[in-house]
Tab-separated table of C-alpha atoms and ligand atoms in Angstrom:
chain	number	residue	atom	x	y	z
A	174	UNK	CA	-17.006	389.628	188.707
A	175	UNK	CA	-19.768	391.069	190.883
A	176	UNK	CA	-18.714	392.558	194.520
A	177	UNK	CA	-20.967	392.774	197.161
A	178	UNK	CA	-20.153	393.660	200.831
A	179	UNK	CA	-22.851	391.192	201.902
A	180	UNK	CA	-24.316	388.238	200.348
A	181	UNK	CA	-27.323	386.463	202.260
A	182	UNK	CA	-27.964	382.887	200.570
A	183	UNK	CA	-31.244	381.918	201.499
A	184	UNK	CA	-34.648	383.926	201.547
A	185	UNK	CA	-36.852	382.294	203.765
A	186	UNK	CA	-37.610	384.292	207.126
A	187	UNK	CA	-33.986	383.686	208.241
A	188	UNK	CA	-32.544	385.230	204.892
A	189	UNK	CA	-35.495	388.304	204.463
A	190	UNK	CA	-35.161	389.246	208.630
A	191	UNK	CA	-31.714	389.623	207.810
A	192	UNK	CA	-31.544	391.955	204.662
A	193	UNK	CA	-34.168	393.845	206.619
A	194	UNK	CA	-31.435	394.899	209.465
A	195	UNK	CA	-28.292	395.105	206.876
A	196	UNK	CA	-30.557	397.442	204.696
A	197	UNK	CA	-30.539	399.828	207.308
A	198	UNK	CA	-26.109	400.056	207.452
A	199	UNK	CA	-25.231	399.356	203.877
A	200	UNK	CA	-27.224	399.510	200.422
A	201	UNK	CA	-24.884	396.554	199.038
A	202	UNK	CA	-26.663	393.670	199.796
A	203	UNK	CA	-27.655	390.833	197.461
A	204	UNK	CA	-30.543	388.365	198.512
A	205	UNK	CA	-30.145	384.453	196.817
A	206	UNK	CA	-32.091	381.802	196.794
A	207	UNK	CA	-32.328	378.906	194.439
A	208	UNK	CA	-36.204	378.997	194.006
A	209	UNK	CA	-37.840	381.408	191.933
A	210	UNK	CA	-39.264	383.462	194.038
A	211	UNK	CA	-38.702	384.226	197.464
A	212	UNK	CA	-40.160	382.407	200.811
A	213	UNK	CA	-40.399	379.324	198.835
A	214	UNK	CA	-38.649	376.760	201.410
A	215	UNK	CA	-40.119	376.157	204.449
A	216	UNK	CA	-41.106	379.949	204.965
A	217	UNK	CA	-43.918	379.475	202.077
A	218	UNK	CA	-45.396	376.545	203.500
A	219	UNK	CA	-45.997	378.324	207.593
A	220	UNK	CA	-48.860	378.855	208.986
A	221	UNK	CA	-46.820	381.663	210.806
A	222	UNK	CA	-49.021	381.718	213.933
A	223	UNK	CA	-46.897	383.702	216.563
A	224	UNK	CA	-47.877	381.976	220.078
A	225	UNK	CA	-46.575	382.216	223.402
A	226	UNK	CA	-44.998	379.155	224.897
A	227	UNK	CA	-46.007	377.810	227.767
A	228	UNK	CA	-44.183	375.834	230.520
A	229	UNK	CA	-41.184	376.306	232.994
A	230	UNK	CA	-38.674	378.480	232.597
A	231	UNK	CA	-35.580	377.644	230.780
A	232	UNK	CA	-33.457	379.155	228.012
A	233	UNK	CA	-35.291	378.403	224.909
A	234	UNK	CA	-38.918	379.615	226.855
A	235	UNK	CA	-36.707	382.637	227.975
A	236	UNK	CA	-35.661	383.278	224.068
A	237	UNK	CA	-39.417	382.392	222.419
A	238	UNK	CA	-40.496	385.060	225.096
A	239	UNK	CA	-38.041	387.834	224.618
A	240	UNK	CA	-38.490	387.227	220.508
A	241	UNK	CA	-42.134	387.350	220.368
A	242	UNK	CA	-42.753	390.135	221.896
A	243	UNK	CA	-39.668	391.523	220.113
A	244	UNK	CA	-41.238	390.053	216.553
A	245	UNK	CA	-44.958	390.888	216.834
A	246	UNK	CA	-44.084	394.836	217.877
A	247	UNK	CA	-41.589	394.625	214.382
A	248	UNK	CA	-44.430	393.086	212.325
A	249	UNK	CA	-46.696	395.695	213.375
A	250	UNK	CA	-43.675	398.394	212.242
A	251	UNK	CA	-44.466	397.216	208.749
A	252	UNK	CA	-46.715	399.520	206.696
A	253	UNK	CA	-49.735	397.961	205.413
A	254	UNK	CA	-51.748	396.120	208.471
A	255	UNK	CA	-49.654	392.803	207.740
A	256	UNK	CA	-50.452	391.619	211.497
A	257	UNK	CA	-53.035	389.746	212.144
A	258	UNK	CA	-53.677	390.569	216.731
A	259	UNK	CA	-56.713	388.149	216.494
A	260	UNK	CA	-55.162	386.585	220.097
A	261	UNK	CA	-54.959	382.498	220.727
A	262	UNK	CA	-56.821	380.104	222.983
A	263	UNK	CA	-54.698	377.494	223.959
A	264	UNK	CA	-56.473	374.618	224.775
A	265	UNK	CA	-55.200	371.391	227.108
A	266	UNK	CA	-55.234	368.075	225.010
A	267	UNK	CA	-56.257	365.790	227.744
A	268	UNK	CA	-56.798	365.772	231.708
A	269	UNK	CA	-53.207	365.119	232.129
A	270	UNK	CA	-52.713	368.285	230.167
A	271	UNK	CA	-54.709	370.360	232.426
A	272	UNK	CA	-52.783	369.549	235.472
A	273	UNK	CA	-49.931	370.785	233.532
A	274	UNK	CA	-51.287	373.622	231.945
A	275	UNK	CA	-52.518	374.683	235.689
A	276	UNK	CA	-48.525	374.049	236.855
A	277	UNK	CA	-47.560	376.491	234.326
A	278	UNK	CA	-49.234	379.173	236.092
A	279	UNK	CA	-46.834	380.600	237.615
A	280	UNK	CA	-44.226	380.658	234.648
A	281	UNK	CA	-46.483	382.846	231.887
A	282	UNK	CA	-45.017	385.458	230.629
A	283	UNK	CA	-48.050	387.666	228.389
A	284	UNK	CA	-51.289	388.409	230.205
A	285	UNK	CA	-54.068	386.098	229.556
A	286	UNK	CA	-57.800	384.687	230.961
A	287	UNK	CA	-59.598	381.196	230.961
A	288	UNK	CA	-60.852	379.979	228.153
A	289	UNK	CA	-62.046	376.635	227.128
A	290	UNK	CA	-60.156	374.909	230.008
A	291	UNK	CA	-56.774	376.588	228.489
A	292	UNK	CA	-55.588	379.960	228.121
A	293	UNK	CA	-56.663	382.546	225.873
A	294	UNK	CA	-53.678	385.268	225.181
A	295	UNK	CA	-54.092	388.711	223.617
A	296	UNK	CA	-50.977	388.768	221.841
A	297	UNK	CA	-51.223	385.475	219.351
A	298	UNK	CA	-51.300	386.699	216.048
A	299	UNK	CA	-50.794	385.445	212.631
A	300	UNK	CA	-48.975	386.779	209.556
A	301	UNK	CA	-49.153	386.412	205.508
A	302	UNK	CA	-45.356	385.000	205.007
A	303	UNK	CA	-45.165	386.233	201.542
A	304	UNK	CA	-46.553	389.806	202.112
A	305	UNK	CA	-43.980	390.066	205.102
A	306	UNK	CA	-41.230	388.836	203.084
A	307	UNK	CA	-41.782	390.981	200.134
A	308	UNK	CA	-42.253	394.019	202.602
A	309	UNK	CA	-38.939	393.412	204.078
A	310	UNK	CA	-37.400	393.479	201.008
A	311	UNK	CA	-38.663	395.870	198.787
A	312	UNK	CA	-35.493	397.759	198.665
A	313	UNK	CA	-32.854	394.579	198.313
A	314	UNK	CA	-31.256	393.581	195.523
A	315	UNK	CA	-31.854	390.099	194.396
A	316	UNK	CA	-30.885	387.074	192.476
A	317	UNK	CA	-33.395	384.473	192.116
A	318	UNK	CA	-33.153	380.985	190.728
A	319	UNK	CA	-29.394	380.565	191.562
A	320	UNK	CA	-28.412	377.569	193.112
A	321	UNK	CA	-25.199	378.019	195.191
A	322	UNK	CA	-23.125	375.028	195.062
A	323	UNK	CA	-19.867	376.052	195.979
A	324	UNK	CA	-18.237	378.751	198.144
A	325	UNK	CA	-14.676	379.697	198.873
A	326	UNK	CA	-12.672	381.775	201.115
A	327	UNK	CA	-10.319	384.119	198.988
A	328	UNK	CA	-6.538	385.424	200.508
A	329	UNK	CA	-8.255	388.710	201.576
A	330	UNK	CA	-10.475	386.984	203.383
A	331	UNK	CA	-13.649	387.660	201.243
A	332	UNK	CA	-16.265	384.787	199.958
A	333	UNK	CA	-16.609	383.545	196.634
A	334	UNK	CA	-19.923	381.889	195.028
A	335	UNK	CA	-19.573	379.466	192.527
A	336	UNK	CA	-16.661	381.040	191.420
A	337	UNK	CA	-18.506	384.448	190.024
A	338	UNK	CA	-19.771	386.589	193.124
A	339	UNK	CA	-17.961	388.129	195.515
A	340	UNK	CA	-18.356	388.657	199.017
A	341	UNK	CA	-17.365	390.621	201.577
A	342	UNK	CA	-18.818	389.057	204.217
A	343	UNK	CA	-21.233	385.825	203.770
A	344	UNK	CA	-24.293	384.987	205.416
A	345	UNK	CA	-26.166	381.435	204.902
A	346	UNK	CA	-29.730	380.995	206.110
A	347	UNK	CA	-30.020	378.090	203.842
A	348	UNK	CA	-32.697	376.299	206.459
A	349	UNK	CA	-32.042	372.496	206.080
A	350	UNK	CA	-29.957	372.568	202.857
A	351	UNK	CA	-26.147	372.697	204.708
A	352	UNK	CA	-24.778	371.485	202.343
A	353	UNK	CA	-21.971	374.562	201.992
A	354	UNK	CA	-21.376	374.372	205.624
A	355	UNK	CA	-18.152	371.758	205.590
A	356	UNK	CA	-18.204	371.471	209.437
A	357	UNK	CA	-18.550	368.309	211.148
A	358	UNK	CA	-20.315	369.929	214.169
A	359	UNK	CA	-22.745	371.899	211.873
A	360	UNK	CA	-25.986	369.031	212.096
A	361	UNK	CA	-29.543	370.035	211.014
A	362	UNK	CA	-32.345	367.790	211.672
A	363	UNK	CA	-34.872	368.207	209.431
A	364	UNK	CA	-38.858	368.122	211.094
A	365	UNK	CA	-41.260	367.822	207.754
A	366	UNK	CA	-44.887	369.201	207.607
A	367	UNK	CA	-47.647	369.578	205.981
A	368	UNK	CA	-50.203	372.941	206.285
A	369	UNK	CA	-53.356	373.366	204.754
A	370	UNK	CA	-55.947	376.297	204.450
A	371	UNK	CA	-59.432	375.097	203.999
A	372	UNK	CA	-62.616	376.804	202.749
A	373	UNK	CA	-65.505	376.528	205.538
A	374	UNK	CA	-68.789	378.125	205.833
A	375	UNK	CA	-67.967	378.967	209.831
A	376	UNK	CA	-66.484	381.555	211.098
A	377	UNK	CA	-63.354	381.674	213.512
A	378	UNK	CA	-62.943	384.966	215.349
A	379	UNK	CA	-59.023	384.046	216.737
A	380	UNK	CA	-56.209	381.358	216.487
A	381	UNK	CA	-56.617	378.091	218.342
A	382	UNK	CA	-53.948	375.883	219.838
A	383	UNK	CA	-54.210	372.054	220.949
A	384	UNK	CA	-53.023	369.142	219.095
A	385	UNK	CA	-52.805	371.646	215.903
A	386	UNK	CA	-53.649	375.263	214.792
A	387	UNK	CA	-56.283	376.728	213.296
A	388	UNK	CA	-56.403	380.212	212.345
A	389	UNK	CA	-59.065	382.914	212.170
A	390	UNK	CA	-60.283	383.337	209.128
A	391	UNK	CA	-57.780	384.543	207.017
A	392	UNK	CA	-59.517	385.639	204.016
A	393	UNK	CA	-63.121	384.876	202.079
A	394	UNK	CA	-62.824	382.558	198.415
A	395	UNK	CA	-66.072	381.989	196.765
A	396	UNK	CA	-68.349	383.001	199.613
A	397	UNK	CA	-66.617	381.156	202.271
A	398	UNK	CA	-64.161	381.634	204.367
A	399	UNK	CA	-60.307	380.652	204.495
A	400	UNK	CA	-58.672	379.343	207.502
A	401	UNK	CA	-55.321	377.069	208.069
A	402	UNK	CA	-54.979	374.651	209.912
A	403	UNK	CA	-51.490	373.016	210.286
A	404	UNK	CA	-48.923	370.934	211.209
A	405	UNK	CA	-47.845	367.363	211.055
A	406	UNK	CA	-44.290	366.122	212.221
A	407	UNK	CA	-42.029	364.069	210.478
A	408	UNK	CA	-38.450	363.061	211.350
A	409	UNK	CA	-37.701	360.186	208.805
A	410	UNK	CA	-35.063	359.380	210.726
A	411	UNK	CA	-34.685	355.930	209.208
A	412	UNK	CA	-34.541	356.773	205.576
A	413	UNK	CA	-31.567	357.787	203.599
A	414	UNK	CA	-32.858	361.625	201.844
A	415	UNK	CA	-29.905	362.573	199.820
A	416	UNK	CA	-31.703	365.203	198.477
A	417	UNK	CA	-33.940	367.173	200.773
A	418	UNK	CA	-35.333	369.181	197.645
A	419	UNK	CA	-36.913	365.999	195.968
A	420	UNK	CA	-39.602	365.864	198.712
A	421	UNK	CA	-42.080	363.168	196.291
A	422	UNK	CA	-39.143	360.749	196.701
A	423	UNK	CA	-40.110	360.133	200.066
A	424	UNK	CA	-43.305	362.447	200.948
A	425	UNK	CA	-45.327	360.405	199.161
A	426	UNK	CA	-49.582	360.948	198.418
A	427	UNK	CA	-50.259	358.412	201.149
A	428	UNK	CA	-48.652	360.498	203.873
A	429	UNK	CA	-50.079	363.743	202.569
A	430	UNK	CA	-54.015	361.740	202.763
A	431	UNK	CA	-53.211	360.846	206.474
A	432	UNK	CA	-51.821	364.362	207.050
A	433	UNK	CA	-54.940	365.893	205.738
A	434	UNK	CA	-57.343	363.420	207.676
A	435	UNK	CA	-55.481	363.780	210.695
A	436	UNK	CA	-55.629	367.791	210.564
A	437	UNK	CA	-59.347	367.421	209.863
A	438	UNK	CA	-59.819	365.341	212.942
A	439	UNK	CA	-57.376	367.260	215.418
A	440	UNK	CA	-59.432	370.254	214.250
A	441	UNK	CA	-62.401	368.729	214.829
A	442	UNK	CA	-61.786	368.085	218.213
A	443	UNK	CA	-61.137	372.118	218.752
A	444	UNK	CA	-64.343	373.720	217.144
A	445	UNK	CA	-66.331	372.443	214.296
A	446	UNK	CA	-65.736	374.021	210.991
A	447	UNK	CA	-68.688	373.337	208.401
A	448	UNK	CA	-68.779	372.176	204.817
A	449	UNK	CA	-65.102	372.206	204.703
A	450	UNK	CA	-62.705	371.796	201.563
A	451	UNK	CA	-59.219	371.802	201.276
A	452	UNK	CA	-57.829	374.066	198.927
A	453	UNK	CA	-54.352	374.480	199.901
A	454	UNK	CA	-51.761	371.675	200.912
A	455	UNK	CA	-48.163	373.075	201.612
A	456	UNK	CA	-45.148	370.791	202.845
A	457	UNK	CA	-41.960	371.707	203.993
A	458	UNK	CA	-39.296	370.767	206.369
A	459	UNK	CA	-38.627	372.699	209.044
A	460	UNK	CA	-34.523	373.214	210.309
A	461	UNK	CA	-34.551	372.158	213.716
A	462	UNK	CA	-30.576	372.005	215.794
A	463	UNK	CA	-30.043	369.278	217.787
A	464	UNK	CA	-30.534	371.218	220.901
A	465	UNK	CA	-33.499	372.797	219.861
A	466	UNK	CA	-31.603	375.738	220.105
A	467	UNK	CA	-31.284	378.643	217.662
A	468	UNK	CA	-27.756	378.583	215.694
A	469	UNK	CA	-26.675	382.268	215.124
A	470	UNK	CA	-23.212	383.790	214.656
A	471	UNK	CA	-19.548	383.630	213.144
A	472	UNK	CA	-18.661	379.952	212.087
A	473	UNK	CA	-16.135	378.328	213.935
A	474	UNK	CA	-13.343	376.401	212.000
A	475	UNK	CA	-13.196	373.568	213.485
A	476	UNK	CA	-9.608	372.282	211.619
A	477	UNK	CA	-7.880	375.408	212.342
A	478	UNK	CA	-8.973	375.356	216.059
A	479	UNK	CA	-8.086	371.721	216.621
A	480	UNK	CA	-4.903	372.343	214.974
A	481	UNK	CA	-4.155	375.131	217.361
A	482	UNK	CA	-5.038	373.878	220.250
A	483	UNK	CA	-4.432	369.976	219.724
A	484	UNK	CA	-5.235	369.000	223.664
A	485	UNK	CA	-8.957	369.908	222.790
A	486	UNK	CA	-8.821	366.433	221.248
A	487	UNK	CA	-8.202	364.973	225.306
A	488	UNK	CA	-11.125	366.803	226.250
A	489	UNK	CA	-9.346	370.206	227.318
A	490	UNK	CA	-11.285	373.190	227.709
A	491	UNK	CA	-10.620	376.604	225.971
A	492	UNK	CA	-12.253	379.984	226.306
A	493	UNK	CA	-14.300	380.959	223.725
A	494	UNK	CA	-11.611	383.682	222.478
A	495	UNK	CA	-9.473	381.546	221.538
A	496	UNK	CA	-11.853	379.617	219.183
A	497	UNK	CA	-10.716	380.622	215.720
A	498	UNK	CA	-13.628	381.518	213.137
A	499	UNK	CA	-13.651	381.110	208.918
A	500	UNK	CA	-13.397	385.329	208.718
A	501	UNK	CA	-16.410	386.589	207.530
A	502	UNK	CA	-18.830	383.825	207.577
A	503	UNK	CA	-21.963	383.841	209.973
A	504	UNK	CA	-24.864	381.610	209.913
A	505	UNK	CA	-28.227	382.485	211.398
A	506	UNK	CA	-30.312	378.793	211.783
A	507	UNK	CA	-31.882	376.144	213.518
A	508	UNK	CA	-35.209	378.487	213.977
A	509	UNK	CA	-37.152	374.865	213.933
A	510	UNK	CA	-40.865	375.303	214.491
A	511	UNK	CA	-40.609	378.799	215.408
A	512	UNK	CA	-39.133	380.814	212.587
A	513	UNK	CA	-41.503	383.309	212.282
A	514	UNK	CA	-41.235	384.238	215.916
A	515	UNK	CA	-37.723	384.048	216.403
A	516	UNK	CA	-36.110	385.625	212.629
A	517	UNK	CA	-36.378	389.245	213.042
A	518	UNK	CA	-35.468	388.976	216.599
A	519	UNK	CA	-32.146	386.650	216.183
A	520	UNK	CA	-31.207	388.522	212.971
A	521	UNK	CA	-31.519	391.852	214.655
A	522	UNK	CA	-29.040	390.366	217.160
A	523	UNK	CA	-26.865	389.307	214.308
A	524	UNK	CA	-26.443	392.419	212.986
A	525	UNK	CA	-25.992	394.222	216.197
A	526	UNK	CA	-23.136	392.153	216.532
A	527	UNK	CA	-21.762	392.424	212.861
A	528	UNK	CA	-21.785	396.358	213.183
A	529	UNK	CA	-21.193	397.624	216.350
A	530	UNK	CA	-19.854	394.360	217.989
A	531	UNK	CA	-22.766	393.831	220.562
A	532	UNK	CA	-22.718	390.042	222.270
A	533	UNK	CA	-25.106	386.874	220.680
A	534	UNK	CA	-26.229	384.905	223.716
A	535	UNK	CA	-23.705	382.468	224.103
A	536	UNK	CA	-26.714	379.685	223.723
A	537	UNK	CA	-26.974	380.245	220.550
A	538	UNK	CA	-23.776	380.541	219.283
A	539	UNK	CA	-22.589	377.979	216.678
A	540	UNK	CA	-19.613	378.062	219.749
A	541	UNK	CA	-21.665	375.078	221.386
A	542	UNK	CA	-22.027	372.813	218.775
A	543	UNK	CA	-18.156	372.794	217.884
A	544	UNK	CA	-16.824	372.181	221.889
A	545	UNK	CA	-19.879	369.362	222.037
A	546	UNK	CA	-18.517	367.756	218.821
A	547	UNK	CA	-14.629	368.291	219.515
A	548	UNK	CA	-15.256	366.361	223.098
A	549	UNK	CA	-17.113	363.492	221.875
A	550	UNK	CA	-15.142	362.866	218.703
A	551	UNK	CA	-12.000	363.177	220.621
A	552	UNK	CA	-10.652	359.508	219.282
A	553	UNK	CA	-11.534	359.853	215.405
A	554	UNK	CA	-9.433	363.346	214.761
A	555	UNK	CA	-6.112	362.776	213.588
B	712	FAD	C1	-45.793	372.877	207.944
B	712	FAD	C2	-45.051	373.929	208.720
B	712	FAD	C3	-45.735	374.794	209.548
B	712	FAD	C4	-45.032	375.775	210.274
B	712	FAD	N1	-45.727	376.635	211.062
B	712	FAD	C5	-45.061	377.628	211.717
B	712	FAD	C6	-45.774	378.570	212.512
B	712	FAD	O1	-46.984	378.517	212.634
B	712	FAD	N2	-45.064	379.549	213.149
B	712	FAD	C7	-43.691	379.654	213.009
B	712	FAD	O2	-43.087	380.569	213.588
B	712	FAD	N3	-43.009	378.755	212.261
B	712	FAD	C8	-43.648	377.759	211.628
B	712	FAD	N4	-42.968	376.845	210.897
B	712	FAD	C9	-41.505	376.917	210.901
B	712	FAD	C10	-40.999	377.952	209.915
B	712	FAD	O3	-41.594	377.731	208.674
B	712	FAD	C11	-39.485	377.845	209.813
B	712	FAD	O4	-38.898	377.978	211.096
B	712	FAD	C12	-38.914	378.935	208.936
B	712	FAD	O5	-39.624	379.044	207.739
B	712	FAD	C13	-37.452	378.654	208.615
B	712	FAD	O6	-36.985	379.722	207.864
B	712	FAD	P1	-35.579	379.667	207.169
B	712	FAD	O7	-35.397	380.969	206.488
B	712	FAD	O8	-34.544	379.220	208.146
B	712	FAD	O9	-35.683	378.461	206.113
B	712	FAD	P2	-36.385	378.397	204.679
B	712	FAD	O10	-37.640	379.148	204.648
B	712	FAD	O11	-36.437	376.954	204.315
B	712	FAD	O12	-35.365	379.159	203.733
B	712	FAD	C14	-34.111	378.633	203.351
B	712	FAD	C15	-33.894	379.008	201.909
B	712	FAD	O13	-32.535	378.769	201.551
B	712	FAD	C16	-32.498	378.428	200.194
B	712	FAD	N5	-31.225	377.748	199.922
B	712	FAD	C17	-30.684	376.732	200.653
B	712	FAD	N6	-29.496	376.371	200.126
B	712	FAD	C18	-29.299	377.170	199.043
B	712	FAD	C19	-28.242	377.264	198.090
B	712	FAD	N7	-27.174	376.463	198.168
B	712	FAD	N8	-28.343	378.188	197.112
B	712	FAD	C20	-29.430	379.002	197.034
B	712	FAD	N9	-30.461	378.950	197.918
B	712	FAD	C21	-30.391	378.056	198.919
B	712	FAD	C22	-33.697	377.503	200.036
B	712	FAD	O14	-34.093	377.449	198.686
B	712	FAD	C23	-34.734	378.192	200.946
B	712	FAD	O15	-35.587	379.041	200.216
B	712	FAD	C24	-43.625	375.862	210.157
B	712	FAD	C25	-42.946	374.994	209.304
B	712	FAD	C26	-43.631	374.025	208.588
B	712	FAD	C27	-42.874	373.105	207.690
């Protein structure tokens, strides 16, 4: 059987940020993913524009702040010019928008000027997700094409993979598959969309933001240049997807016409790209919590806990000490629309923590989700 002191399934951003920071305390890490090769989940299909967000304060502002700053200083860390500091005009989408944008004033956090009745900030940028992926994980051992379908906590308190690999300690940043995480409180909601890059004779000199993105240009194909321009937003909330994987099920050619029309138009409406083509149609879903909020830390077990502490079930309150955790199991998830701005950040913070014990914000602890569920589902636990 092969040991491992940590296993990471998933290598999307989540996954890849991870190894990154547990390459630098142990060299016995393995990398999984079920597809072929990695960044093939929602991290392949990204436009992975890094933007500021605007509006009042609150936590999740506070955390898109603190991690893109944090994110665009680690992409530039990488060797081989894999950031793209081209800056982004965001632009209102209507009157109404103005007023808002104007009310916002006072809450920005990066340095920017007027542009185009919006804002034009310095530090947008863009990246290549498969160049930064494969950078962060040059030196990580990897197993590729391996679906994990079941894992189990041993006596010692050590993980175990479909009953053949070992690990110490277990990481999933599976994105919207949760299927291993057997905890009522764990939701994902996935957010599908499509992102295309298009050939066009113009040329953009930075990343724009109103109703979508488009991108300067990101490379030249056939005497033309390459932009993207993405995304749409699906919930299909009303349709039963047992298998998030078989996306033609349900993402069907009609949608992906509309999506590609409707990007055309809501670029149109930004600057006027000439003698466009499409050339590239990615679709993915993105793995948004149900607070919008990050999910990052040890797993709490919810039976164990209840068990212990049976007045939770009457609404009682308990410290978070006392919550007891599955040993050895952290998650890092629920990056949403942002994972590319908020990975290297959150799994810096996870591995802070894993090492030397440092705190996760207590936002985005999967701590939240469990008290939330255990109060509202006080009458069905038994
Ligand atoms: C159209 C679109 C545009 C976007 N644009 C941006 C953007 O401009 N900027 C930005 O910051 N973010 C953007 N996002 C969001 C961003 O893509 C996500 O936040 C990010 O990719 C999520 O990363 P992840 O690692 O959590 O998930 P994923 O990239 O989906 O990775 C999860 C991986 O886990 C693997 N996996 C799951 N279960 C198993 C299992 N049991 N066994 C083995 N492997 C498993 C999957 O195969 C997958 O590869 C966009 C998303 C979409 C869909």
């Amino acid at each position: 059987m092969k040991q491992y002191d940590f296993v990471v399934i998933g290598a999307g951003i989540a996954g890849c940020s991870v190894c990154h920071y547990l390459n630098k305390h142990s060299n016995n890490v393995l990398l999984i993913d079920k597809h072929n090769d990695i960044c093939s989940g929602a991290s392949g299909a990204a436009g992975a524009f890094l933007s500021p967000l605007l509006g009042k304060t609150n936590n999740f502002k506070d955390l898109v702040t603190s991690a893109l700053s944090f994110s665009i200083n680690f992409y530039k860390s990488l060797e081989g010019d894999l950031l793209i500091n081209c800056g982004v005009n965001r632009i209102p989408k209507d009157e109404k928008d103005k007023e808002k944008f104007d009310s916002y004033k006072t809450f920005i956090d990066f340095e920017y000027e007027k542009l185009n009745d919006g804002f034009f900030f310095k530090i947008g940028s863009i990246i290549n997700p498969k160049k930064v992926t494969n950078k962060m994980t040059l030196n990580t051992k990897k197993l590729l094409g391996y679906d994990v379908t079941k894992i189990q906590k041993l006596e010692d308190n050590s993980w175990l993979l479909n009953d053949e690999i070992k690990a110490k300690k277990l990481i999933l940043t599976i994105g919207v598959n949760v299927d291993l995480i057997q905890e009522p409180y764990f939701k994902i909601r996935p957010v599908w969309g499509q992102k295309m890059d298009v050939e066009t004779s113009t040329s953009t000199k930075i990343n724009y933001h109103k109703q979508c993105s488009i991108s300067t240009v990101l490379s030249q194909q056939n005497g033309k240049n390459i932009v993207s321009i993405g995304a749409t937003h699906h919930r299909f909330e009303n349709m039963q997807i047992d298998n998030v994987d078989e996306i033609e099920k349900f993402y069907t050619q009609d949608i992906i016409d509309d999506d590609s029309k409707k990007l055309l138009n809501l670029a149109e409406d930004i600057i006027k790209l000439e003698d466009t083509k499409i050339v590239d149609i990615k679709i993915a879903a993105r793995a948004c919590s149900t607070d919008y909020l990050p999910i990052v830390g040890k797993l709490v077990d919810s039976k164990k806990t209840v068990k212990e502490y049976p007045h939770l079930i009457n609404g009682s309150f308990i410290t978070d000490d006392k919550l007891i955790y599955h040993e050895n199991l952290y998650v890092l998830n629920g990056v949403g629309g942002r994972g590319f701005v908020l990975s290297a950040y959150l799994a810096n913070m996870l591995v802070d923590n894993i090492f030397n014990g440092e705190q996760i914000d207590k936002e985005i602890l999967p701590n939240r989700l469990f008290k939330r569920w255990v109060k509202k589902s006080k009458l069905n636990i038994h």
